[in-house]
mmCIF file of C-alpha atoms in Angstrom:
data_model
loop_
_atom_site.group_PDB
_atom_site.id
_atom_site.type_symbol
_atom_site.label_atom_id
_atom_site.label_comp_id
_atom_site.label_asym_id
_atom_site.label_seq_id
_atom_site.Cartn_x
_atom_site.Cartn_y
_atom_site.Cartn_z
ATOM 1 C CA MET K 1 73.200 -74.358 179.561
ATOM 2 C CA LYS K 2 70.123 -72.352 176.955
ATOM 3 C CA ILE K 3 68.853 -69.334 178.190
ATOM 4 C CA PHE K 4 66.041 -69.868 176.272
ATOM 5 C CA PRO K 5 63.861 -73.422 176.603
ATOM 6 C CA THR K 6 62.543 -75.216 173.587
ATOM 7 C CA ASN K 7 61.181 -78.605 173.307
ATOM 8 C CA ASN K 8 61.305 -80.791 170.830
ATOM 9 C CA TYR K 9 58.946 -83.846 169.929
ATOM 10 C CA VAL K 10 58.823 -86.889 167.236
ATOM 11 C CA PHE K 11 54.784 -87.980 167.530
ATOM 12 C CA GLU K 12 52.917 -90.045 165.291
ATOM 13 C CA LEU K 13 49.167 -89.940 163.163
ATOM 14 C CA THR K 14 46.162 -91.100 164.240
ATOM 15 C CA LYS K 15 45.062 -90.065 160.125
ATOM 16 C CA GLU K 16 47.243 -88.808 156.738
ATOM 17 C CA SER K 17 49.700 -86.007 156.930
ATOM 18 C CA THR K 18 47.685 -84.381 154.333
ATOM 19 C CA ASP K 19 44.241 -84.949 156.656
ATOM 20 C CA ALA K 20 45.741 -83.949 159.345
ATOM 21 C CA LEU K 21 47.523 -80.436 157.671
ATOM 22 C CA SER K 22 43.897 -79.939 156.155
ATOM 23 C CA GLU K 23 41.860 -79.987 159.325
ATOM 24 C CA LEU K 24 45.002 -77.595 160.981
ATOM 25 C CA GLU K 25 44.064 -74.944 158.442
ATOM 26 C CA LYS K 26 41.176 -75.080 158.465
ATOM 27 C CA ASN K 27 41.434 -74.060 162.857
ATOM 28 C CA THR K 28 44.283 -71.512 161.717
ATOM 29 C CA LEU K 29 43.493 -67.650 161.266
ATOM 30 C CA ILE K 30 46.317 -68.561 158.188
ATOM 31 C CA THR K 31 48.597 -64.948 158.136
ATOM 32 C CA ASP K 32 52.284 -64.053 157.671
ATOM 33 C CA SER K 33 52.686 -62.603 160.874
ATOM 34 C CA LEU K 34 52.378 -64.499 164.522
ATOM 35 C CA VAL K 35 51.131 -61.828 165.544
ATOM 36 C CA SER K 36 47.756 -62.391 167.958
ATOM 37 C CA GLU K 37 44.995 -60.518 166.729
ATOM 38 C CA TRP K 38 41.139 -61.789 168.063
ATOM 39 C CA THR K 39 40.066 -64.559 166.315
ATOM 40 C CA LYS K 40 37.078 -67.819 167.007
ATOM 41 C CA LYS K 41 39.732 -70.167 165.654
ATOM 42 C CA THR K 42 42.498 -71.901 167.878
ATOM 43 C CA PHE K 43 45.770 -71.170 166.192
ATOM 44 C CA ILE K 44 47.168 -68.166 164.172
ATOM 45 C CA GLY K 45 50.250 -68.508 161.419
ATOM 46 C CA GLN K 46 50.699 -70.876 158.106
ATOM 47 C CA VAL K 47 50.283 -74.671 157.690
ATOM 48 C CA ASP K 48 51.522 -75.103 154.043
ATOM 49 C CA ASN K 49 51.094 -78.837 152.919
ATOM 50 C CA LYS K 50 54.897 -79.563 153.984
ATOM 51 C CA GLY K 51 54.122 -78.816 157.605
ATOM 52 C CA PHE K 52 53.113 -75.743 159.904
ATOM 53 C CA LYS K 53 53.991 -72.522 161.809
ATOM 54 C CA ILE K 54 51.401 -71.238 164.434
ATOM 55 C CA ILE K 55 51.023 -69.289 167.539
ATOM 56 C CA SER K 56 48.112 -70.120 169.811
ATOM 57 C CA SER K 57 45.325 -67.526 169.278
ATOM 58 C CA LYS K 58 44.643 -67.100 173.104
ATOM 59 C CA PRO K 59 44.722 -63.302 173.487
ATOM 60 C CA GLY K 60 47.978 -61.716 175.938
ATOM 61 C CA ARG K 61 49.476 -65.456 176.327
ATOM 62 C CA GLY K 62 49.061 -67.057 173.030
ATOM 63 C CA ALA K 63 52.036 -65.931 170.718
ATOM 64 C CA PHE K 64 54.690 -66.492 174.240
ATOM 65 C CA CYS K 65 55.489 -69.689 171.952
ATOM 66 C CA ILE K 66 55.822 -71.100 168.711
ATOM 67 C CA LEU K 67 54.925 -74.752 167.329
ATOM 68 C CA GLU K 68 56.373 -74.787 163.989
ATOM 69 C CA GLY K 69 56.567 -78.945 162.476
ATOM 70 C CA THR K 70 56.854 -80.847 159.531
ATOM 71 C CA LEU K 71 55.018 -83.724 158.886
ATOM 72 C CA LYS K 72 56.001 -86.767 156.189
ATOM 73 C CA SER K 73 53.066 -89.714 156.027
ATOM 74 C CA LYS K 74 51.769 -90.635 159.787
ATOM 75 C CA LYS K 75 54.965 -89.290 161.630
ATOM 76 C CA GLY K 76 55.890 -85.538 161.992
ATOM 77 C CA THR K 77 58.684 -83.789 163.961
ATOM 78 C CA LEU K 78 57.649 -80.644 166.161
ATOM 79 C CA GLU K 79 59.724 -77.345 167.685
ATOM 80 C CA ILE K 80 58.187 -75.560 170.606
ATOM 81 C CA ARG K 81 60.641 -72.193 171.363
ATOM 82 C CA ILE K 82 59.696 -68.453 172.226
ATOM 83 C CA HIS K 83 59.083 -65.421 170.138
ATOM 84 C CA LYS K 84 61.133 -63.346 168.739
ATOM 85 C CA ALA K 85 58.922 -60.845 170.523
ATOM 86 C CA PHE K 86 59.314 -62.683 174.095
ATOM 87 C CA ARG K 87 63.292 -63.112 173.328
ATOM 88 C CA ILE K 88 64.296 -59.372 173.305
ATOM 89 C CA MET K 89 61.573 -58.934 175.677
ATOM 90 C CA LEU K 90 62.899 -61.511 178.138
ATOM 91 C CA SER K 91 66.575 -60.357 177.743
ATOM 92 C CA LEU K 92 65.750 -57.321 178.793
ATOM 93 C CA ILE K 93 64.306 -57.902 182.084
ATOM 94 C CA TYR K 94 67.418 -60.490 182.468
ATOM 95 C CA LEU K 95 69.934 -57.690 181.991
ATOM 96 C CA PHE K 96 67.677 -55.095 184.737
ATOM 97 C CA PRO K 97 69.581 -57.155 187.320
ATOM 98 C CA ILE K 98 73.024 -56.617 185.969
ATOM 99 C CA ILE K 99 72.633 -53.128 184.604
ATOM 100 C CA GLY K 100 71.821 -52.496 188.508
ATOM 101 C CA PHE K 101 74.477 -54.270 189.763
ATOM 102 C CA THR K 102 76.537 -52.099 187.192
ATOM 103 C CA ILE K 103 75.562 -48.867 188.207
ATOM 104 C CA ALA K 104 75.768 -49.872 191.719
ATOM 105 C CA LEU K 105 79.205 -50.274 191.247
ATOM 106 C CA PHE K 106 80.476 -47.333 189.901
ATOM 107 C CA THR K 107 78.336 -45.320 192.448
ATOM 108 C CA LYS K 108 78.546 -47.409 195.967
ATOM 109 C CA GLU K 109 81.728 -48.658 197.723
ATOM 110 C CA LYS K 110 83.503 -51.261 197.645
ATOM 111 C CA GLU K 111 82.545 -52.840 200.731
ATOM 112 C CA ILE K 112 78.545 -52.835 200.049
ATOM 113 C CA ILE K 113 78.913 -53.704 196.228
ATOM 114 C CA ILE K 114 79.949 -57.349 197.196
ATOM 115 C CA SER K 115 77.082 -57.865 199.190
ATOM 116 C CA LEU K 116 75.252 -56.981 195.728
ATOM 117 C CA ILE K 117 76.142 -59.517 193.988
ATOM 118 C CA PHE K 118 74.710 -62.727 195.642
ATOM 119 C CA PRO K 119 71.217 -61.511 195.322
ATOM 120 C CA THR K 120 72.624 -60.025 191.285
ATOM 121 C CA LEU K 121 73.085 -63.747 190.375
ATOM 122 C CA MET K 122 69.593 -64.967 192.391
ATOM 123 C CA ALA K 123 67.300 -61.764 190.446
ATOM 124 C CA LEU K 124 69.214 -63.661 186.843
ATOM 125 C CA VAL K 125 68.570 -67.467 189.130
ATOM 126 C CA VAL K 126 64.720 -66.242 189.709
ATOM 127 C CA PHE K 127 63.557 -64.382 186.144
ATOM 128 C CA ARG K 128 65.427 -67.413 184.026
ATOM 129 C CA PHE K 129 64.063 -70.638 185.582
ATOM 130 C CA VAL K 130 61.549 -69.870 187.029
ATOM 131 C CA PHE K 131 59.177 -67.173 185.456
ATOM 132 C CA THR K 132 60.632 -67.896 182.248
ATOM 133 C CA GLU K 133 60.794 -71.584 182.535
ATOM 134 C CA LEU K 134 56.859 -71.532 184.401
ATOM 135 C CA ALA K 135 55.742 -69.539 181.155
ATOM 136 C CA PHE K 136 57.054 -71.618 178.728
ATOM 137 C CA ARG K 137 56.021 -75.010 180.109
ATOM 138 C CA ILE K 138 52.589 -73.605 181.003
ATOM 139 C CA ILE K 139 51.967 -71.752 177.561
ATOM 140 C CA SER K 140 53.499 -74.945 175.752
ATOM 141 C CA ARG K 141 51.680 -77.487 177.631
ATOM 142 C CA ASN K 142 48.396 -76.000 176.253
ATOM 143 C CA GLY K 143 49.526 -75.474 173.206
ATOM 144 C CA LEU K 144 50.555 -79.254 172.392
ATOM 145 C CA LYS K 145 47.170 -79.735 173.634
ATOM 146 C CA ARG K 146 45.393 -78.113 171.531
ATOM 147 C CA LEU K 147 47.168 -79.232 168.341
ATOM 148 C CA THR K 148 47.357 -83.407 169.782
ATOM 149 C CA GLU K 149 43.395 -82.663 169.303
ATOM 150 C CA ILE K 150 43.579 -81.231 166.430
ATOM 151 C CA ILE K 151 45.416 -83.727 164.241
ATOM 152 C CA GLY K 152 45.406 -86.281 166.268
ATOM 153 C CA ILE K 153 48.385 -86.870 167.842
ATOM 154 C CA THR K 154 48.901 -90.208 169.036
ATOM 155 C CA LYS K 155 52.873 -91.049 169.938
ATOM 156 C CA LEU K 156 54.494 -88.190 170.856
ATOM 157 C CA LYS K 157 57.945 -88.154 172.134
ATOM 158 C CA LYS K 158 60.516 -85.684 173.578
ATOM 159 C CA ASN K 159 63.381 -85.438 171.507
ATOM 160 C CA GLU K 160 66.049 -84.419 172.991
ATOM 161 C CA VAL K 161 67.973 -83.553 169.829
ATOM 162 C CA GLN K 162 68.637 -79.596 169.983
ATOM 163 C CA HIS K 163 67.442 -78.090 166.675
ATOM 164 C CA ARG K 164 68.963 -74.235 167.903
ATOM 165 C CA VAL K 165 70.797 -72.259 169.992
#
């Protein structure tokens, strides 16, 4: 089981990769850092002749997912993952129930502690499988949809190969 979800895709383009990358570059605010900014462009990030590493420019939640891809001829690969800053914040949120349980372990009676095991585990499950997974699915789907429109993705296939841990 992975703590943070990722999606990997292979796809085909309607046009050559150079045309798709130039179209993506027109719609991307080119910057070295993947940080949200107010812009009229669709994405923020880096685009070069081999691929791209971008985030959505949507204020507030656009930086949650990083879209990183490589293009060759009319084919490409895409990895969508949670931004490192959000992974750190989510890790802290995942630790809150564990910290609360640990504090209770040292301050309460042992019989009361046993009754806190189930709520602690349920809090972890809810944080990971409800909040994080739901946010990732919605935001990554929106980013993928916008990317598909811009670079002209025709055949999109989910690839179960996991590149990162």
